[in-house]
GROMACS .gro file of C-alpha atoms in nm:
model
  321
    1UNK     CA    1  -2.561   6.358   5.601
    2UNK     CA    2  -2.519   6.260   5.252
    3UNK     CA    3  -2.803   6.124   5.052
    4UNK     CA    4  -2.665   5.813   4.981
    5UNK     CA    5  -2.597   5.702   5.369
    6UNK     CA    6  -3.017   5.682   5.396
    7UNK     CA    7  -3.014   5.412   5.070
    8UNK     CA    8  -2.977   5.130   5.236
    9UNK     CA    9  -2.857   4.939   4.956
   10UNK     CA   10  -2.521   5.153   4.985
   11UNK     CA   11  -2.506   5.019   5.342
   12UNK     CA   12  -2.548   4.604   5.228
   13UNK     CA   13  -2.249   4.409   5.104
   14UNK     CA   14  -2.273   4.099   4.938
   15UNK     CA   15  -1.998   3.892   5.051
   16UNK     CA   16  -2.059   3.638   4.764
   17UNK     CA   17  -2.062   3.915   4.498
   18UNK     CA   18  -1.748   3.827   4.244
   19UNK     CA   19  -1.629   4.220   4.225
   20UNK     CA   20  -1.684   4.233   4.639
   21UNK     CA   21  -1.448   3.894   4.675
   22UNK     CA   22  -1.213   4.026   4.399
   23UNK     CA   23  -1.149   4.351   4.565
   24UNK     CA   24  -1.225   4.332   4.965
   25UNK     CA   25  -1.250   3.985   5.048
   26UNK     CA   26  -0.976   3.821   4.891
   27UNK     CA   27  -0.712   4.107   4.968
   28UNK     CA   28  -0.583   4.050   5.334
   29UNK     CA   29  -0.753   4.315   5.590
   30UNK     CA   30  -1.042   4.383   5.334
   31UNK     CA   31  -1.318   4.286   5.558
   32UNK     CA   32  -1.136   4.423   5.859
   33UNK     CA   33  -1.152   4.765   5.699
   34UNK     CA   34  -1.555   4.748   5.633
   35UNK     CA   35  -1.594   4.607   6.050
   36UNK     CA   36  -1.366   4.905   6.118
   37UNK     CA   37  -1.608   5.143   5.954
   38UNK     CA   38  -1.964   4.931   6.120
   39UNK     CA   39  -2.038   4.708   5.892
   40UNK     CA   40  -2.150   4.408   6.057
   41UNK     CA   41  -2.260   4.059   5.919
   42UNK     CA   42  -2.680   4.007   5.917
   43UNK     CA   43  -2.852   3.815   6.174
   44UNK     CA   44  -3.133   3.745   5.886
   45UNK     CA   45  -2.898   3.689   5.557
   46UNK     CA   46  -2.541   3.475   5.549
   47UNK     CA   47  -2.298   3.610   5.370
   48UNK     CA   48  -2.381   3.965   5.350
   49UNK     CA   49  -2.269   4.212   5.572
   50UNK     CA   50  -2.488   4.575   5.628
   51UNK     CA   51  -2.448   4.893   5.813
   52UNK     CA   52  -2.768   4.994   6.020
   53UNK     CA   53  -2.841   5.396   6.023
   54UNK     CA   54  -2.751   5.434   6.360
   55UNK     CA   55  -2.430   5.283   6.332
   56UNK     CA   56  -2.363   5.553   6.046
   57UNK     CA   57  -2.034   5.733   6.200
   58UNK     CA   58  -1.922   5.989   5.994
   59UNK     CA   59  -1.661   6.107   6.187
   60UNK     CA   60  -1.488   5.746   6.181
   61UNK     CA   61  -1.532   5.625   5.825
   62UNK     CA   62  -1.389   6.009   5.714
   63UNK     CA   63  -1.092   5.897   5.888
   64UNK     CA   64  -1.037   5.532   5.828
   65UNK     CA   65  -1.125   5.684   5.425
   66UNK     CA   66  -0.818   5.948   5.535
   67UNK     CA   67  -0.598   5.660   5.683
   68UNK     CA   68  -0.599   5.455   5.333
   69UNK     CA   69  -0.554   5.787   5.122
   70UNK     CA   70  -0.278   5.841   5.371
   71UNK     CA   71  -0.099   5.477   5.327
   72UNK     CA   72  -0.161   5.524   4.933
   73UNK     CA   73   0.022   5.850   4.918
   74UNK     CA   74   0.289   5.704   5.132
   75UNK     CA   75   0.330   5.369   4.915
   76UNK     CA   76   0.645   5.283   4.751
   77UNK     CA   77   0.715   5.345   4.387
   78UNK     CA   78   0.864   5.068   4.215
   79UNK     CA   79   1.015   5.039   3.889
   80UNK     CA   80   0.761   4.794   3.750
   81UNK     CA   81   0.548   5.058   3.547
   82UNK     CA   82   0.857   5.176   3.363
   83UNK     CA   83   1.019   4.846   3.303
   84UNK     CA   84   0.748   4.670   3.232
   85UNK     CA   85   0.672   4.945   2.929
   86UNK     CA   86   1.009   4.936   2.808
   87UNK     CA   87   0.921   4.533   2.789
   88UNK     CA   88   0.636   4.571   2.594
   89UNK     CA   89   0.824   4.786   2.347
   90UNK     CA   90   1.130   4.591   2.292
   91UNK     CA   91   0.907   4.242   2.253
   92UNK     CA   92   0.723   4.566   1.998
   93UNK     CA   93   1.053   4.553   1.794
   94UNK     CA   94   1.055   4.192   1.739
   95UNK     CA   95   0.972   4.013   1.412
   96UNK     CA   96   0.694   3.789   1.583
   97UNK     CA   97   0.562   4.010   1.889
   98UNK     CA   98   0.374   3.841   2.136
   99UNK     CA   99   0.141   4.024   2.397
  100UNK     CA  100   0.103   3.694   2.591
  101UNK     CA  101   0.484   3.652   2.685
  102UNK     CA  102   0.481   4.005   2.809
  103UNK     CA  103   0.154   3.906   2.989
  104UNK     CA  104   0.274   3.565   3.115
  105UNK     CA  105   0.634   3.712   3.245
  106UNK     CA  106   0.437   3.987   3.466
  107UNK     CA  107   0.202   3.683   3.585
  108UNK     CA  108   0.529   3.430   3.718
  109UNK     CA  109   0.691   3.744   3.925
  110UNK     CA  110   0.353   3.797   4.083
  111UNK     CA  111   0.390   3.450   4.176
  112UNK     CA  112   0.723   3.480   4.311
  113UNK     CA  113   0.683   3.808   4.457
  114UNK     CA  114   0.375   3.643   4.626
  115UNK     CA  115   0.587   3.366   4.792
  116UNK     CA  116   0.819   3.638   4.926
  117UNK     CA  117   0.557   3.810   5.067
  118UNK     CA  118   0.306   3.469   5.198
  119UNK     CA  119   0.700   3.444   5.381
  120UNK     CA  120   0.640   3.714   5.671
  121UNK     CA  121   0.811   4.040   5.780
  122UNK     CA  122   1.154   4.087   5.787
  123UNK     CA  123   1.143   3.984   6.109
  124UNK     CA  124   1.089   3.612   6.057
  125UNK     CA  125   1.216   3.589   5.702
  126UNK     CA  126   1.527   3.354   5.847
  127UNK     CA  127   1.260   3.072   5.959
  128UNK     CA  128   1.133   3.062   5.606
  129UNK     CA  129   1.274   2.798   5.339
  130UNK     CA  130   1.439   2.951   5.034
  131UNK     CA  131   1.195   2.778   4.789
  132UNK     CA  132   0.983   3.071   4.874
  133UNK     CA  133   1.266   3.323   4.808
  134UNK     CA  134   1.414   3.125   4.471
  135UNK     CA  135   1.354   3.023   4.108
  136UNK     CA  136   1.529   2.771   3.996
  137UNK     CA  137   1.694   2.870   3.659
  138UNK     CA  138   1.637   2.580   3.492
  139UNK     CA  139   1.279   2.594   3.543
  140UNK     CA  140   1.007   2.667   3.305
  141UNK     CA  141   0.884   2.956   3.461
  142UNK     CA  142   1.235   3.128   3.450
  143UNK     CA  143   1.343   2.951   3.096
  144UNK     CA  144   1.013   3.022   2.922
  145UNK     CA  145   0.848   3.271   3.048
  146UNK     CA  146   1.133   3.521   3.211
  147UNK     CA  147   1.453   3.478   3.045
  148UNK     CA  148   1.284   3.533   2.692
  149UNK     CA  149   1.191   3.928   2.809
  150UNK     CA  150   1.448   4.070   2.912
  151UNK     CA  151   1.326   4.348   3.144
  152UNK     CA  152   1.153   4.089   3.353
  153UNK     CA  153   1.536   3.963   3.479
  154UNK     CA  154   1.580   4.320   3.534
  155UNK     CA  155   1.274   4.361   3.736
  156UNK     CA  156   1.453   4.050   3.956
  157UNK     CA  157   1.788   4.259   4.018
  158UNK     CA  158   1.658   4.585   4.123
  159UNK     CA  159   1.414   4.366   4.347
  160UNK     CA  160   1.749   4.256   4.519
  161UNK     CA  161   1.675   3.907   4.363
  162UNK     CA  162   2.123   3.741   4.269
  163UNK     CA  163   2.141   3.464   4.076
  164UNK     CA  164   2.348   3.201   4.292
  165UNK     CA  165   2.440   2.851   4.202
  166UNK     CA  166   2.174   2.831   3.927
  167UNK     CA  167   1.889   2.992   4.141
  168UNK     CA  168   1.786   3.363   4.198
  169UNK     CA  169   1.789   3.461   4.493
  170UNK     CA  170   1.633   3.716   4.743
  171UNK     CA  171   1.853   3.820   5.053
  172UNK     CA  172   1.662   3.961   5.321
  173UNK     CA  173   1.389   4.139   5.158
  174UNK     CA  174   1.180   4.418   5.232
  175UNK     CA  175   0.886   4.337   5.279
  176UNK     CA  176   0.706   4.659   5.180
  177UNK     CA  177   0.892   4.706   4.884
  178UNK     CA  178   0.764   4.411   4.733
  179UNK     CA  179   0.414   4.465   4.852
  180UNK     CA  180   0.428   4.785   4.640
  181UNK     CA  181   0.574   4.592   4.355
  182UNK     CA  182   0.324   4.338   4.366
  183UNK     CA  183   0.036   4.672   4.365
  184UNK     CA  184   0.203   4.751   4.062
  185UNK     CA  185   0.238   4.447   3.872
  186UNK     CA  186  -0.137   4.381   3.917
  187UNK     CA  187  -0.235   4.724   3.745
  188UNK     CA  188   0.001   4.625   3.485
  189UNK     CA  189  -0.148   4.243   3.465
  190UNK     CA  190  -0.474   4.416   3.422
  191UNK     CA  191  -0.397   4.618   3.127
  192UNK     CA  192  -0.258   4.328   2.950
  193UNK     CA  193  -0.529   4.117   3.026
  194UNK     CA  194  -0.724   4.227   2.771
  195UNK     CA  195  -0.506   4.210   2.475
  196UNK     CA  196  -0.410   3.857   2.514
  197UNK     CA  197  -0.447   3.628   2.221
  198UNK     CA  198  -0.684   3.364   2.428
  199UNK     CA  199  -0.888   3.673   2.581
  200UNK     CA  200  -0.943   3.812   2.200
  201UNK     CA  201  -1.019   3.463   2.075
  202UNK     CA  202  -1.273   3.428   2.355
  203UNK     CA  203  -1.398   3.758   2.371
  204UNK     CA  204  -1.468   3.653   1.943
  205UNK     CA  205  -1.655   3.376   2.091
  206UNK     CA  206  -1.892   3.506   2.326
  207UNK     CA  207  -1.994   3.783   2.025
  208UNK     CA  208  -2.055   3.563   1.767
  209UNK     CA  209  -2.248   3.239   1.928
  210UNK     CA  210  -2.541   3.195   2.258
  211UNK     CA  211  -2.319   3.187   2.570
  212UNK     CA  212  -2.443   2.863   2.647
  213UNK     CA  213  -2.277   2.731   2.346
  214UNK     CA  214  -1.963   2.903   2.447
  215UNK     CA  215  -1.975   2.795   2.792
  216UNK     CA  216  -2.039   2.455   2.696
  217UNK     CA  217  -1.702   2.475   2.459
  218UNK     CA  218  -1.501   2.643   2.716
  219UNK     CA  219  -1.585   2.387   2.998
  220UNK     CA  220  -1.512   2.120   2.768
  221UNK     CA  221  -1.169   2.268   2.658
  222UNK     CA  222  -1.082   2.361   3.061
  223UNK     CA  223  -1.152   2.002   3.131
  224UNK     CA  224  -0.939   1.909   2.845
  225UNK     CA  225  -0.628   2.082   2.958
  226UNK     CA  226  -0.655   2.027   3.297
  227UNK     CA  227  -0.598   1.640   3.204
  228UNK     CA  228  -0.285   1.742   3.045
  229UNK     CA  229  -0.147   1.937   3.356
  230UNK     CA  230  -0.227   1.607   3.555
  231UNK     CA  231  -0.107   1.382   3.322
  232UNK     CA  232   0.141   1.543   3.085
  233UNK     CA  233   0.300   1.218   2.967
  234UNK     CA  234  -0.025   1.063   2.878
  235UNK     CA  235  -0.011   1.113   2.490
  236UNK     CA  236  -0.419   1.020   2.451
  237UNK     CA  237  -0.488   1.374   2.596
  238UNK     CA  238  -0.292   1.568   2.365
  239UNK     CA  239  -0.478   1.516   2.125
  240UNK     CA  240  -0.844   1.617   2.093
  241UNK     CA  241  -1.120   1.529   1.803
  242UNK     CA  242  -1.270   1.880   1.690
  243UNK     CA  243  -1.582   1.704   1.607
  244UNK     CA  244  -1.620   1.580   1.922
  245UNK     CA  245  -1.539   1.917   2.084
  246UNK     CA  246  -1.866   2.074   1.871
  247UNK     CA  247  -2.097   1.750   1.906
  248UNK     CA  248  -2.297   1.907   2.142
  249UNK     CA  249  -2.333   2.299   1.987
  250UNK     CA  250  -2.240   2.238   1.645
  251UNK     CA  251  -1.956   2.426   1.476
  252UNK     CA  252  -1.903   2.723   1.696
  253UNK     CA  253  -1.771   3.078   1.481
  254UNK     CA  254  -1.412   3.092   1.655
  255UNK     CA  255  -1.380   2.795   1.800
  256UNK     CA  256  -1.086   2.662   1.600
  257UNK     CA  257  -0.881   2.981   1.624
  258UNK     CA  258  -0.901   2.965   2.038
  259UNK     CA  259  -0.786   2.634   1.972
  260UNK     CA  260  -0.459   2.738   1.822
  261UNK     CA  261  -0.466   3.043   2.054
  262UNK     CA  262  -0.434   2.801   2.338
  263UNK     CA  263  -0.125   2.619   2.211
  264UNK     CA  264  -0.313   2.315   1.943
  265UNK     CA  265  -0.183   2.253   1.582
  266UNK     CA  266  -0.534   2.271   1.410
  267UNK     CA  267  -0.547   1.986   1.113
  268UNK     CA  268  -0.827   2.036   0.911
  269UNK     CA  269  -0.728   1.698   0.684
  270UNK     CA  270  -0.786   1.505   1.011
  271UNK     CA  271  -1.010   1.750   1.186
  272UNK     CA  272  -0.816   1.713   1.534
  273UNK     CA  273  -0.648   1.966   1.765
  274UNK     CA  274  -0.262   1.855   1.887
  275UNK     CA  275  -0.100   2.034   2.119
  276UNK     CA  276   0.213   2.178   2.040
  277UNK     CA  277   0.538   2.027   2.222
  278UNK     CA  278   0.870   2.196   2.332
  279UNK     CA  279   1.141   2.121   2.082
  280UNK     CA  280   1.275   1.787   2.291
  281UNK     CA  281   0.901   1.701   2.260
  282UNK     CA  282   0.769   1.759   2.603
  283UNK     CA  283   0.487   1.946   2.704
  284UNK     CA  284   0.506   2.300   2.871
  285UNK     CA  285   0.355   2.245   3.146
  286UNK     CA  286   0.357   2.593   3.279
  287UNK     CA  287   0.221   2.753   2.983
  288UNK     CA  288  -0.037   2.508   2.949
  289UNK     CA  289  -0.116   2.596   3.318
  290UNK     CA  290  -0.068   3.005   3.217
  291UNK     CA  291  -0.336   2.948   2.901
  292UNK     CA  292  -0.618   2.712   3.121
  293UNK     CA  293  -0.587   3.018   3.429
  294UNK     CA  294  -0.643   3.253   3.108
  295UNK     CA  295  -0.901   3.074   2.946
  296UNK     CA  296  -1.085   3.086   3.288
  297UNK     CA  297  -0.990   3.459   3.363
  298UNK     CA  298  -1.096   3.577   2.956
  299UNK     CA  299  -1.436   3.386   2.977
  300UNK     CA  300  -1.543   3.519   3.320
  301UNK     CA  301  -1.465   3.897   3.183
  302UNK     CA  302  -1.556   3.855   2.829
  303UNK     CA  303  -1.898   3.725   2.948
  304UNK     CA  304  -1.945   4.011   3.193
  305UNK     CA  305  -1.835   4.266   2.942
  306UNK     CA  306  -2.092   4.127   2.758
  307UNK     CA  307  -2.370   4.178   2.971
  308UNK     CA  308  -2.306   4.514   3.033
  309UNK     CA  309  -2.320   4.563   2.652
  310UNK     CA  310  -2.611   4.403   2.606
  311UNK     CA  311  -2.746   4.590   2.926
  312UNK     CA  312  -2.643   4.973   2.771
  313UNK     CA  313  -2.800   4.877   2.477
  314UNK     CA  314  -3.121   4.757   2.589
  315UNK     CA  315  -3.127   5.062   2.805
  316UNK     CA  316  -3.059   5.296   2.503
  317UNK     CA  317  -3.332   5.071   2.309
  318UNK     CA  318  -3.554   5.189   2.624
  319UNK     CA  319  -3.475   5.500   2.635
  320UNK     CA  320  -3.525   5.568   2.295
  321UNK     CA  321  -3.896   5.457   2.216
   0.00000   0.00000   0.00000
């Protein structure tokens, strides 16, 4: 008989809304959870599901609400939180610290610790091919992004990961465990997320010019470097004219520092962006791939975090006259 069950707008889910997919439909069993509690989809809108007042059970959503508290209690504790801060503050004692290889390490073993997962239960983990429970050593993801923090080759040990033959590894893994592990990296993915050098340098963006004018940059610059992960031998698309970057919004306050941000050589005698090479000059692929999912990721929250800004002032601005 709370207050809040006779709103109906606390009994309507958007299916479409970005924080509903983020958090209930894109996590398996989500949506099962809100059918579980009565939610069912609308006969008179698509894609939004509601819970009628007479399908208002108390009784059951207190103790599908007591069966998640349960599991949560109950869930494994990894050694990602503490490993992953002991990361942070060796990469802390460096000469040239770097945030973003912290950031990017956590993001490839939530990819691989995904694939060990997308593999099954332990049940069926013998029908499933070992590119789903390996990394090669000599790849990028492991030789860039891994090897150079230490903790993260750690992480791959205690997770029961051996390096054999010039892969690592996984042996029959527990499911659960890395489940929990994955829980854990996202919390820690999330906190890094927002210190990263592209989500400053867009986040600098958004403030200081009309988001259209951002958004028209940022589309421009996702198309840009989405060419290069296509074609990363095609030497036309590593390089990009600056003026033809701004010739639809003019000069944009921070645009040439999320240019360097995102891997470019900025040369102000020939006013063009060139993107930096590995030292037997290929391109990274993978951290050209890491920056354009970043790019996307810092403009979507910078944009929102924006809003909301804008949003408390004008409320304040209301409030106060």
């Amino acid at each position: 008989h709370h207050p809040k069950a006779c709103d109906p707008k606390f009994r309507r889910v958007k299916m479409s809304h970005p924080k509903i997919q983020k958090l209930i439909v894109r996590p398996a069993g989500g949506v099962a959870l809100l059918m579980c509690a009565g939610f069912r989809e609308s006969s008179e809108d698509d894609g939004i599901l509601t819970l009628k007042q007479n399908d208002v059970n108390r009784a059951n959503i207190e103790k599908i609400i007591g069966e998640i508290n349960g599991v949560l209690q109950q869930r494994t504790s990894t050694c990602i939180p503490s490993l992953m801060a002991l990361a942070w503050q060796e990469e802390h004692k460096k000469t040239k610290p770097s945030i973003e290889r912290v950031y990017f390490a956590a993001v490839e073993l939530k990819k691989l610790f995904s694939n060990v997962i997308v593999s099954g239960s332990e049940g069926d983990i013998g029908n499933v091919s070992l590119d789903f429970l390996s990394l090669d050593t000599r790849s990028q993801a492991f030789r860039g992004r891994l090897r150079p923090v230490a903790k993260s080759v750690e992480i791959l040990k205690k997770m029961g990961f051996e390096e054999v033959r010039g892969y690592w590894r996984v042996k029959d893994p527990e499911i659960s465990k890395f489940e929990a592990a994955l829980h854990d990296l996202n919390g820690e993915i999330r906190k890094l997320s927002l210190d990263t050098p592209v989500f400053k340098a867009v986040e600098r963006l958004v403030k200081a010019n009309p988001d259209e004018h951002a958004r028209i940059l940022i589309s421009i610059l996702l198309k840009c470097m989405a060419r290069i992960i296509d074609d990363p031998d095609n030497t036309k698309y590593h390089t990009l004219k600056i003026n033809g970057l701004f010739r639809k919004t003019g000069e944009l306050d921070g645009g040439r520092p999320l240019l360097k941000c995102l891997g470019f050589r900025v040369d102000e005698i020939t006013d063009t962006a060139t993107l930096r090479l590995t030292k037997k000059g290929n391109v990274d692929v993978s951290l050209v791939e890491l920056r354009h999912h970043d790019l996307k990721r810092s403009w979507n929250d910078a944009l929102e975090s924006q809003k909301r800004l804008r949003t408390a002032k004008k409320a304040k601005k209301t409030k106060n006259s």
